Coordinates of N, CA, C and O in Angstrom, one line a residue:
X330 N -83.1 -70.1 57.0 CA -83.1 -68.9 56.2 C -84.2 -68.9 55.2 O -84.3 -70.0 54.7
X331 N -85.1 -68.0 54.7 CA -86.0 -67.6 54.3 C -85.9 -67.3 53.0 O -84.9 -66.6 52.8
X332 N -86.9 -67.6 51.6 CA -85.7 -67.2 50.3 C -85.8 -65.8 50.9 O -84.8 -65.6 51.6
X333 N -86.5 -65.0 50.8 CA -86.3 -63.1 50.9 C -84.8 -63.0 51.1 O -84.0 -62.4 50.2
X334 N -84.4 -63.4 52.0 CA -82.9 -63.5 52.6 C -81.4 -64.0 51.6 O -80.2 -63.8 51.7
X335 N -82.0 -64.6 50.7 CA -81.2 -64.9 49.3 C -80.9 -64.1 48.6 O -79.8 -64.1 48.0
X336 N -81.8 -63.1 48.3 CA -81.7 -62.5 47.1 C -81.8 -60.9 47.6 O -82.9 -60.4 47.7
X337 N -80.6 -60.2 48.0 CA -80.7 -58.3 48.2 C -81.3 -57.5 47.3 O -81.6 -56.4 47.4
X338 N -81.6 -58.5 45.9 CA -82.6 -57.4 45.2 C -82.5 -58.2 43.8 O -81.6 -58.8 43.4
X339 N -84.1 -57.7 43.0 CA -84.0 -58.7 42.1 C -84.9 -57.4 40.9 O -85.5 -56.4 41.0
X340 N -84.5 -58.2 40.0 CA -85.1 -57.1 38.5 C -85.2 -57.7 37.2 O -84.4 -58.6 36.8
X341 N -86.2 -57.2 36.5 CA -86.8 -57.8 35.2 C -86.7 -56.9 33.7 O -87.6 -56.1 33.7
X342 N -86.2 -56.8 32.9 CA -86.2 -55.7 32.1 C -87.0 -55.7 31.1 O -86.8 -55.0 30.1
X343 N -88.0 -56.7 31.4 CA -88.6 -56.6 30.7 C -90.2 -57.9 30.7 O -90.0 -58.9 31.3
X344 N -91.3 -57.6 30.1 CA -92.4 -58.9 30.7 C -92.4 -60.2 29.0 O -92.5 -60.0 27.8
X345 N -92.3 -61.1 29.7 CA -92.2 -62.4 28.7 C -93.2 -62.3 28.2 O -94.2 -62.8 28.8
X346 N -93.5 -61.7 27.0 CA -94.9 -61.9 26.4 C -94.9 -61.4 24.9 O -93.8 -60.9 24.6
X347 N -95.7 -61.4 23.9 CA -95.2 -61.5 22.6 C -94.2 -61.2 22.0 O -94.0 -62.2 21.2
X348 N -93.3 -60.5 21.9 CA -92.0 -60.1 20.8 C -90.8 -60.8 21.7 O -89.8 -61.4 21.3
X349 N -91.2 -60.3 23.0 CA -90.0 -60.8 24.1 C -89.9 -62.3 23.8 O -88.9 -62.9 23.4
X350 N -91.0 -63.0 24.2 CA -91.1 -64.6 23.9 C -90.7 -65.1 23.0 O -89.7 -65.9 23.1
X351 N -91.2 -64.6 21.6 CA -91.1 -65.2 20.5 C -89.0 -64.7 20.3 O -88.2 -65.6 20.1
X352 N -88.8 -64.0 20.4 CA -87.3 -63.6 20.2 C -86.4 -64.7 21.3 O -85.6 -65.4 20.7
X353 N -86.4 -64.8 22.5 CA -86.2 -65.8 23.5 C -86.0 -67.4 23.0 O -85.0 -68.2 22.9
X354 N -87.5 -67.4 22.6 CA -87.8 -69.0 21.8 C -86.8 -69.1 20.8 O -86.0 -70.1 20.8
X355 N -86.8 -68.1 19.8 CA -86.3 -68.2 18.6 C -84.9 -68.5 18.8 O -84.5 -69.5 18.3
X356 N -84.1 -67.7 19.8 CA -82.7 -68.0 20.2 C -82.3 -69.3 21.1 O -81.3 -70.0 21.1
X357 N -83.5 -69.4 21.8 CA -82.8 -71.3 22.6 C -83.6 -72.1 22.1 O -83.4 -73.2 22.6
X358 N -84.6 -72.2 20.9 CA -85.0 -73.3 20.6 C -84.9 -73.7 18.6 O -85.0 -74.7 17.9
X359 N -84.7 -72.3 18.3 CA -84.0 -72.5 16.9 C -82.6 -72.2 16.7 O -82.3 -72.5 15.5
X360 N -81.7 -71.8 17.5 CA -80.6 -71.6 17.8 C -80.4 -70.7 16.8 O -79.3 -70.9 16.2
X361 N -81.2 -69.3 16.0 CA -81.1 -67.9 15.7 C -80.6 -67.2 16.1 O -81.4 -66.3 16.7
X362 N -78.6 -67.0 16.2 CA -78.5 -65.8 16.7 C -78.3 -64.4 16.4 O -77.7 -63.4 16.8
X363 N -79.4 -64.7 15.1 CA -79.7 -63.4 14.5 C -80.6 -62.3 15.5 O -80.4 -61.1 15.5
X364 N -81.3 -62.9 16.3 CA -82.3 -61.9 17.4 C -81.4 -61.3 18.5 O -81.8 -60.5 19.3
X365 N -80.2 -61.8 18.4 CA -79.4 -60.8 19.4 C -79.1 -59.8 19.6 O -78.9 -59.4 20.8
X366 N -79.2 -59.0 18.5 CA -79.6 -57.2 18.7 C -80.4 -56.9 19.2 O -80.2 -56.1 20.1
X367 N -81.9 -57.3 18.9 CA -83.0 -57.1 19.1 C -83.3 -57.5 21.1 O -84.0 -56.8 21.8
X368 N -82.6 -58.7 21.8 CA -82.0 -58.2 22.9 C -81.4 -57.5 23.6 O -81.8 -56.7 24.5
X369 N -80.2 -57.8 23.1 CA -79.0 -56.3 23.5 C -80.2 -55.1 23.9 O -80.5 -54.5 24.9
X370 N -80.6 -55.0 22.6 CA -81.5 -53.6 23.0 C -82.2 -53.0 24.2 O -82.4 -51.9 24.6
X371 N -82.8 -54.4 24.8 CA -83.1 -54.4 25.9 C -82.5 -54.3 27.4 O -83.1 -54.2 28.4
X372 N -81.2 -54.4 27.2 CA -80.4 -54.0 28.2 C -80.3 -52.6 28.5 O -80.2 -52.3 29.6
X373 N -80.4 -52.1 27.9 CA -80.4 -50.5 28.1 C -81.4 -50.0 29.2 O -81.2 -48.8 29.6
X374 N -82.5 -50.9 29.7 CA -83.4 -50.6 30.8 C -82.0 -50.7 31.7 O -81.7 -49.7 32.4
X375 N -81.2 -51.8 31.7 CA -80.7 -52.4 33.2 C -79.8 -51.4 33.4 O -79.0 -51.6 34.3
X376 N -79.9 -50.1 32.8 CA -78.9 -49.1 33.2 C -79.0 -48.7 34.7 O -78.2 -48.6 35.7
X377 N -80.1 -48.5 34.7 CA -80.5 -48.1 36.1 C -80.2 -49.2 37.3 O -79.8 -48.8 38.4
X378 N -80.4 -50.5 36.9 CA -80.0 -51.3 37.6 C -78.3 -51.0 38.3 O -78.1 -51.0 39.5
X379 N -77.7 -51.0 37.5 CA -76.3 -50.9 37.4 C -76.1 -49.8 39.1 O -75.3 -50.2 39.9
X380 N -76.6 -48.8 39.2 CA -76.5 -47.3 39.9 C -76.9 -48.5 41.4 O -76.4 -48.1 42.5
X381 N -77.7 -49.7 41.4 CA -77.9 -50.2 42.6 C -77.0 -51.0 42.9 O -77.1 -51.8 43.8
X382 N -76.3 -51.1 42.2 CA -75.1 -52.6 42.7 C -74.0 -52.2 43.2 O -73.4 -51.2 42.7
X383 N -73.5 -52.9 44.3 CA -72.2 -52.3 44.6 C -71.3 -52.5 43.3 O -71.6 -53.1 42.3
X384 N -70.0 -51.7 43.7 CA -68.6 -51.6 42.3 C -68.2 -53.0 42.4 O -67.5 -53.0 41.4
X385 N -68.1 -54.2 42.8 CA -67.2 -55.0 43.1 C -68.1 -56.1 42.8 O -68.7 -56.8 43.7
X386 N -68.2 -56.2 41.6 CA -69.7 -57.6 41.9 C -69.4 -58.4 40.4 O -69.4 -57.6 39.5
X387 N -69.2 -59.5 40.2 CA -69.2 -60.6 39.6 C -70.8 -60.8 39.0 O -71.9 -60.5 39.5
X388 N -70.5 -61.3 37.6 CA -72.0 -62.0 37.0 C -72.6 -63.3 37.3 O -73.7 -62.9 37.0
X389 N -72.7 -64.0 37.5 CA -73.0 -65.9 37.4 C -73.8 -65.6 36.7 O -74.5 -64.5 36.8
X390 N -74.0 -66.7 35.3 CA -75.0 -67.3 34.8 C -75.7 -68.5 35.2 O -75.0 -69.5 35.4
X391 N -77.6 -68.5 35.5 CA -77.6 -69.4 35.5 C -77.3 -70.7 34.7 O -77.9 -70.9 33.6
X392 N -76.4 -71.7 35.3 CA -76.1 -72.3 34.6 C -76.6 -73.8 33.9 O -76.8 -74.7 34.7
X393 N -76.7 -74.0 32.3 CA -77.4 -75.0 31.6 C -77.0 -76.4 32.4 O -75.9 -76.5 32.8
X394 N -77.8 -77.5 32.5 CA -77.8 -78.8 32.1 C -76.3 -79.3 31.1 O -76.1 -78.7 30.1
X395 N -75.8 -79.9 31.3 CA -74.6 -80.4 30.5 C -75.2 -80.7 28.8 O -74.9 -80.3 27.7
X396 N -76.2 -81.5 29.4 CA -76.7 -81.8 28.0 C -77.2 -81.1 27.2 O -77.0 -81.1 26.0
X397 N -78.0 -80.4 28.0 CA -79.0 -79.1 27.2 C -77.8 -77.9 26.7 O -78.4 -77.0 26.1
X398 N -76.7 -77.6 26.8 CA -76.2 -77.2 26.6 C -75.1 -77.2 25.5 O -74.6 -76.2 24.9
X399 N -74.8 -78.9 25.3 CA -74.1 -79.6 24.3 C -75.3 -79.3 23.1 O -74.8 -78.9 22.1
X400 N -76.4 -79.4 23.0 CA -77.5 -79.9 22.2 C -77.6 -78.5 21.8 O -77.5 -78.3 20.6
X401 N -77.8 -77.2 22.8 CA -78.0 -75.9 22.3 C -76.2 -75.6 21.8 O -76.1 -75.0 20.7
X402 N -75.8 -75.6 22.0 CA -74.0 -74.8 21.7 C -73.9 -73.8 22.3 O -73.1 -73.0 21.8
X403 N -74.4 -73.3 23.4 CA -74.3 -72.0 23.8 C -75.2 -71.9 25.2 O -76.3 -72.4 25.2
X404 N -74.8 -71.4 25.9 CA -76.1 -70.5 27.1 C -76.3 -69.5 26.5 O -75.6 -68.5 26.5
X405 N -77.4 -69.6 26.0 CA -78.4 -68.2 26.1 C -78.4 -67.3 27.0 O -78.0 -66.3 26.4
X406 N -78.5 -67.1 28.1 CA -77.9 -66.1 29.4 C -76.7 -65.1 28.5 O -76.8 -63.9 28.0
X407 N -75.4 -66.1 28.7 CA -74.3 -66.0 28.5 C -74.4 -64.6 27.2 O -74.2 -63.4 27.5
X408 N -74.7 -65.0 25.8 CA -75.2 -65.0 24.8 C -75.6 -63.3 25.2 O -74.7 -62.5 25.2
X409 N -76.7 -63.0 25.6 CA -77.5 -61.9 25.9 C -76.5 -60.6 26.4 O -76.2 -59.6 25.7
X410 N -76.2 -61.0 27.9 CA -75.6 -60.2 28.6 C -74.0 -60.2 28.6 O -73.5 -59.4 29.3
X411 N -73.2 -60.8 27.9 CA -72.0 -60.8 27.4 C -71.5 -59.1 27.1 O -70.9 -58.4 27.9
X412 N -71.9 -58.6 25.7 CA -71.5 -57.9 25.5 C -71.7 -56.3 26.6 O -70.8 -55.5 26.8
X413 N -73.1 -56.3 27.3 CA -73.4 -55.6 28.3 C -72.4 -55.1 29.2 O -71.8 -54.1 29.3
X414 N -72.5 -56.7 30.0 CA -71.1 -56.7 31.3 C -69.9 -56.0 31.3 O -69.4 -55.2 32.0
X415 N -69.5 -56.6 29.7 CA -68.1 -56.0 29.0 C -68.0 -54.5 29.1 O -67.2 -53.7 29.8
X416 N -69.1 -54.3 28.0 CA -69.1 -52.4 28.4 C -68.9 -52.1 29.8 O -68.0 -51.4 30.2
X417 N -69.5 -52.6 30.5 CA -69.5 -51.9 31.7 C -68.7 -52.4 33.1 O -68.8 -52.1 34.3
X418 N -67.5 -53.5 32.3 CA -66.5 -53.5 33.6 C -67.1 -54.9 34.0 O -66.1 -55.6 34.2
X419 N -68.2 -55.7 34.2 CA -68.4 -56.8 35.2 C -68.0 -57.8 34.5 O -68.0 -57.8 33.3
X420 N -67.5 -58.8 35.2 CA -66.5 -60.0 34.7 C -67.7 -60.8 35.2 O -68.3 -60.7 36.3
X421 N -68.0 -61.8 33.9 CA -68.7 -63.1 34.2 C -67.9 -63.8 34.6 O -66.8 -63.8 33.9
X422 N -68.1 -64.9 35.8 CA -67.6 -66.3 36.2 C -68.7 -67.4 36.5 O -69.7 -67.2 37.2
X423 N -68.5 -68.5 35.8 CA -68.8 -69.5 36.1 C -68.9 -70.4 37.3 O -68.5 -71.6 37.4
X424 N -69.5 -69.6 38.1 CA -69.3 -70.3 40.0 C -69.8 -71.2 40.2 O -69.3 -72.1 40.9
X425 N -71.3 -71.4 39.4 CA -71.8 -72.6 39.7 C -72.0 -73.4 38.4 O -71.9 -73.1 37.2
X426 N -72.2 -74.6 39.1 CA -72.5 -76.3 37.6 C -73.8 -76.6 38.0 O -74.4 -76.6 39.1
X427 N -74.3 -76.9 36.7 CA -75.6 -77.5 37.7 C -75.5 -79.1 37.4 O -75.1 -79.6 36.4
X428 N -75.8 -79.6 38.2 CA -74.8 -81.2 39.0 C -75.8 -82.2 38.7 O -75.7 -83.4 38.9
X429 N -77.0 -81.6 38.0 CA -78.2 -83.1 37.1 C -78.7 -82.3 36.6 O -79.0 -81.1 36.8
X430 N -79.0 -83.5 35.5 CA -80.6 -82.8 34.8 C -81.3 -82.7 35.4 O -81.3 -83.3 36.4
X431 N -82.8 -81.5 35.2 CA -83.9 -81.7 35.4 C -84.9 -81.7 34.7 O -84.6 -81.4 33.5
X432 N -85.9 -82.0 34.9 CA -87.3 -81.8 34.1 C -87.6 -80.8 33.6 O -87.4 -79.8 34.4
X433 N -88.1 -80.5 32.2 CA -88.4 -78.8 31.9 C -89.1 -78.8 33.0 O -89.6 -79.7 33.7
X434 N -89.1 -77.5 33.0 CA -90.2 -76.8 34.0 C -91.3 -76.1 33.4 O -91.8 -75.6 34.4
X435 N -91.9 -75.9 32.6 CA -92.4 -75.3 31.9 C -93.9 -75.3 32.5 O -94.5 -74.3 32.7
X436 N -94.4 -76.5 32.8 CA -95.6 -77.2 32.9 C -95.6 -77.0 34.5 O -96.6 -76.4 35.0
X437 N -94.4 -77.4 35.4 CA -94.8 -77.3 37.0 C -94.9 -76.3 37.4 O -94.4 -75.3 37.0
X438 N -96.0 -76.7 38.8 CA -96.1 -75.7 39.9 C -94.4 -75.2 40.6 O -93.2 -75.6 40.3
X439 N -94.8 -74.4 41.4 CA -94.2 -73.9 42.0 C -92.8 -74.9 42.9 O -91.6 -75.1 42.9
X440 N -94.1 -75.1 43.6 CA -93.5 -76.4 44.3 C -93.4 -77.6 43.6 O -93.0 -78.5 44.4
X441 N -93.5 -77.9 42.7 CA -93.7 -78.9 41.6 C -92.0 -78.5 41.4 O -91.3 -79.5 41.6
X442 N -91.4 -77.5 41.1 CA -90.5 -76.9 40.3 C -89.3 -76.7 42.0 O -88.0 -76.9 42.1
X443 N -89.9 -76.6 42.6 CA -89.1 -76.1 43.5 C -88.0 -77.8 44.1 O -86.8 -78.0 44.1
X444 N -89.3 -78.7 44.4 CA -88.5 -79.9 44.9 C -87.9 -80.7 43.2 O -87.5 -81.9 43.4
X445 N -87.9 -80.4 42.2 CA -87.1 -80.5 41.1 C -85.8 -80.0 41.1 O -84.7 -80.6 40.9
X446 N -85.9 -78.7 41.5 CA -84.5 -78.0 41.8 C -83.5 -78.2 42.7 O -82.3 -78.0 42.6
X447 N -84.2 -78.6 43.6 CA -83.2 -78.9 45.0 C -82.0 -79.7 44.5 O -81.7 -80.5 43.7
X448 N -81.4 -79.2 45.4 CA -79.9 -79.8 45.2 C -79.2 -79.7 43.7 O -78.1 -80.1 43.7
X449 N -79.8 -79.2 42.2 CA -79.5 -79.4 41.3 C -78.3 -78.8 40.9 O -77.6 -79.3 40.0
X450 N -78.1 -77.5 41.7 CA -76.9 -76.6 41.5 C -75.7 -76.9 42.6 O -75.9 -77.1 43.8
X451 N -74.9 -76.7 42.1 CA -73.7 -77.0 43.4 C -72.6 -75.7 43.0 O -72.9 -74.8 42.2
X452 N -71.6 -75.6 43.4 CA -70.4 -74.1 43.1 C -69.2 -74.9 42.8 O -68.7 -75.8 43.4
X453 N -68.8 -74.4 41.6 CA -67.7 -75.1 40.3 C -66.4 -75.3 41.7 O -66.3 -74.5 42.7
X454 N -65.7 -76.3 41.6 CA -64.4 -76.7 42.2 C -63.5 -75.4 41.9 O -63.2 -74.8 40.9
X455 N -63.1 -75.2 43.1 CA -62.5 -74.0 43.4 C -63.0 -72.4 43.1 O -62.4 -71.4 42.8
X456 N -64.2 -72.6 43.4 CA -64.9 -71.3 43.1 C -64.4 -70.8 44.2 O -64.1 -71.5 45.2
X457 N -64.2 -69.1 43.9 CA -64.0 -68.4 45.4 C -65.5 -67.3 45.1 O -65.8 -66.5 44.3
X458 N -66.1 -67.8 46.3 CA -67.3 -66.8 46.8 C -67.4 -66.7 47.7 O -68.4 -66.0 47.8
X459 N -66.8 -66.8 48.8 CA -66.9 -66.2 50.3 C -66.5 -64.4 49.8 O -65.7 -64.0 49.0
X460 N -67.4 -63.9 50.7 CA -67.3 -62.2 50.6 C -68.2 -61.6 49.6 O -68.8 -60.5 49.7
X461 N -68.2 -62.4 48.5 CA -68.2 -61.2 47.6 C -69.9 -61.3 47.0 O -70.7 -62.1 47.4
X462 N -70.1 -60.1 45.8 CA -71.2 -59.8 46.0 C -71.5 -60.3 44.2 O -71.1 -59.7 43.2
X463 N -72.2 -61.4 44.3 CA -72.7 -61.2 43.0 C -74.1 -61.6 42.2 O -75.1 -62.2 42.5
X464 N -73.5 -60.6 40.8 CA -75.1 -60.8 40.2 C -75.6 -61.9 39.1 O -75.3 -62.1 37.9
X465 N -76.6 -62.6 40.2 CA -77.0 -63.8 39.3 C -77.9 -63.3 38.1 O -78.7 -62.4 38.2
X466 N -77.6 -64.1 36.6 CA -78.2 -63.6 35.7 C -79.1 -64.9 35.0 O -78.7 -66.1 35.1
X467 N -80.3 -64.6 34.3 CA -81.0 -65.6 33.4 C -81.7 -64.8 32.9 O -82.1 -63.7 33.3
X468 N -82.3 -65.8 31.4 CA -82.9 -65.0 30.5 C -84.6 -65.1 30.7 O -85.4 -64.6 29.9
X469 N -84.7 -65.6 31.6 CA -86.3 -65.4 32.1 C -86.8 -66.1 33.2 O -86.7 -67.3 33.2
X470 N -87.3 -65.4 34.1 CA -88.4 -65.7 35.4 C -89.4 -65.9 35.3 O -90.1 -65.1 34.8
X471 N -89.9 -67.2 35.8 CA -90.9 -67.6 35.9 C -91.9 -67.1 37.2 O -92.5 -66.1 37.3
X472 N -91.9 -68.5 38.4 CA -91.8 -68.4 39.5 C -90.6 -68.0 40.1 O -90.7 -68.1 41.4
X473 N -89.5 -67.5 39.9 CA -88.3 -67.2 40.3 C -87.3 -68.5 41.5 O -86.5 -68.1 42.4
X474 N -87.8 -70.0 41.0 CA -87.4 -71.0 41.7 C -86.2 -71.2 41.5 O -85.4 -71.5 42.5
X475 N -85.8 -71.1 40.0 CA -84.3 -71.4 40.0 C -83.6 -70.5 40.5 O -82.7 -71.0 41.2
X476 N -83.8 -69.0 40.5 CA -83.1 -67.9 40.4 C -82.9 -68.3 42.4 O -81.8 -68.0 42.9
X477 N -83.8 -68.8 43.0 CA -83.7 -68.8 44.4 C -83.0 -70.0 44.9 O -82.7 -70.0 46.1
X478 N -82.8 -71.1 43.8 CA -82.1 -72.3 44.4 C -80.7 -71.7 44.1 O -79.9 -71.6 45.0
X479 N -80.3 -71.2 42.7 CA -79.2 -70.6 42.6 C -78.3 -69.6 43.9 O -77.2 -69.6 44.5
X480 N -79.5 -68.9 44.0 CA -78.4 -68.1 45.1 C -78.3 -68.4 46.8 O -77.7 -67.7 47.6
X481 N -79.5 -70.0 46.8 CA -79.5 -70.6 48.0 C -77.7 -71.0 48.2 O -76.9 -70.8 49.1
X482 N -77.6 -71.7 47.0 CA -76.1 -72.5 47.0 C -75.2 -71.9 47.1 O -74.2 -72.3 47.6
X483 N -75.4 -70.3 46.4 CA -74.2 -68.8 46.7 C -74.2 -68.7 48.3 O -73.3 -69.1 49.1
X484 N -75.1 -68.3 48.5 CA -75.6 -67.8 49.8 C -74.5 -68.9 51.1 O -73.7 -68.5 51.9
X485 N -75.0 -70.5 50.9 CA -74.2 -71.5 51.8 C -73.0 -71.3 51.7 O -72.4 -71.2 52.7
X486 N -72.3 -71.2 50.2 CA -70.7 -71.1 50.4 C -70.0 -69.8 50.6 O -68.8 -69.6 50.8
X487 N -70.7 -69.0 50.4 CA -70.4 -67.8 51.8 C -70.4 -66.5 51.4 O -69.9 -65.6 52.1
X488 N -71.4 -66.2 49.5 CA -71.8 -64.8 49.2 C -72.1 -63.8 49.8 O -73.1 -64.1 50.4
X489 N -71.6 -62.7 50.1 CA -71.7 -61.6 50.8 C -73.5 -61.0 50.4 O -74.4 -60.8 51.3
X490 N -73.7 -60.8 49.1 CA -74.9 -60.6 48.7 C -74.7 -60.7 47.4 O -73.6 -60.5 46.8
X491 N -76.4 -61.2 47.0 CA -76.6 -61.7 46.0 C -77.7 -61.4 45.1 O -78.7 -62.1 45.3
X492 N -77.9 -60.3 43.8 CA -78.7 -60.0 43.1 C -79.1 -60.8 41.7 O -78.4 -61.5 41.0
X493 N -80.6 -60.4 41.4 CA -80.6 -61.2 40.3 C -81.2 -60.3 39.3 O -81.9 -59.4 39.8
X494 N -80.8 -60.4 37.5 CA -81.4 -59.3 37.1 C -81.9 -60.9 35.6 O -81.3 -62.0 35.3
X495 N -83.1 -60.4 35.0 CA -83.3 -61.4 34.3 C -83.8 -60.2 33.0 O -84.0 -59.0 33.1
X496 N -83.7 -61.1 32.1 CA -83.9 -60.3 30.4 C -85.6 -60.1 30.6 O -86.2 -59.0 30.4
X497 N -86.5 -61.5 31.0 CA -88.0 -60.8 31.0 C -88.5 -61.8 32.2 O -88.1 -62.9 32.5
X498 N -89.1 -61.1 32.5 CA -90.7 -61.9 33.7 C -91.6 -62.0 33.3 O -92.0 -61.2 32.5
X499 N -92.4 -63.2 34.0 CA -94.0 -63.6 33.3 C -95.1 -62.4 34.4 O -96.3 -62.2 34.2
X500 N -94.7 -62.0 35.1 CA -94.8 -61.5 36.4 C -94.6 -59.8 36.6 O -93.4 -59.6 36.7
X501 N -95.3 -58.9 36.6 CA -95.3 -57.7 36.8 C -94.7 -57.2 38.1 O -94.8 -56.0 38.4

């Protein structure tokens, strides 16, 4: 299977670059969750999004590192699109763990990033995902490596289809 075949459709609401960055940084690396409005705000693109998804669809966050997440107190993801979902009916679940650390990515290639990722994600003990349709979320796309190992692992244990919508892209 081919990534194309992972992912039924994917979306950015916005491009990672001055105000977006610096607000992003400020919330996962100073742990300010004063910039959260200034977020939120940006959800209001994903309206449109919403009109493309089927009625019946679950959120997954991509999900933190154990440690990186003890150390931050929060997902970021989580954090962002929380209040969103809520308004609008979609129930976040926790389907997948991600099952090791990895290397920031910041610095790698593609492929550099890609054989990093492998195997990194696995689906929470007793997740039920056969059938159903859901939308993978993160707070920013790079090369879109994780977003594709993520929904590799949906995809094996038996997602019906699988979207991803991210807060910004480096990528037009």
């Amino acid at each position: 299977m081919d990534a194309v075949s992972y992912l039924a459709g994917i979306w950015a609401l916005g491009y990672y670059r001055e105000g977006v960055r610096d607000l992003l940084r400020t919330l996962k690396y100073r742990r300010e969750k004063s910039v959260l409005p200034y977020l939120h705000g940006m959800l209001a693109a994903g309206e449109a999004v919403l009109m493309q998804l089927p009625e019946q669809i679950v959120a997954v966050p991509v999900p933190l590192a154990p440690a990186r997440a003890h150390e931050r107190g929060f997902n970021q993801t989580e954090l962002i699109f929380a209040p969103w979902l809520k308004a609008h009916g979609i129930a976040f679940e926790s389907l997948l763990i991600r099952s090791r650390e990895t290397a920031p990515l910041y610095e790698f290639s593609r492929e550099e990033r890609r054989r990093e990722l492998r195997g990194a994600f696995v689906c929470a003990n007793g997740a039920q995902i056969a059938g159903r349709h859901i939308l993978l979320l993160d707070d920013i796309m790079t090369t879109g490596t994780t977003l594709l190992e993520c929904a590799r692992t949906l995809k094996r244990a038996g997602a019906e289809n699988i979207y991803a919508l991210v807060l910004a892209s480096e990528h037009s």
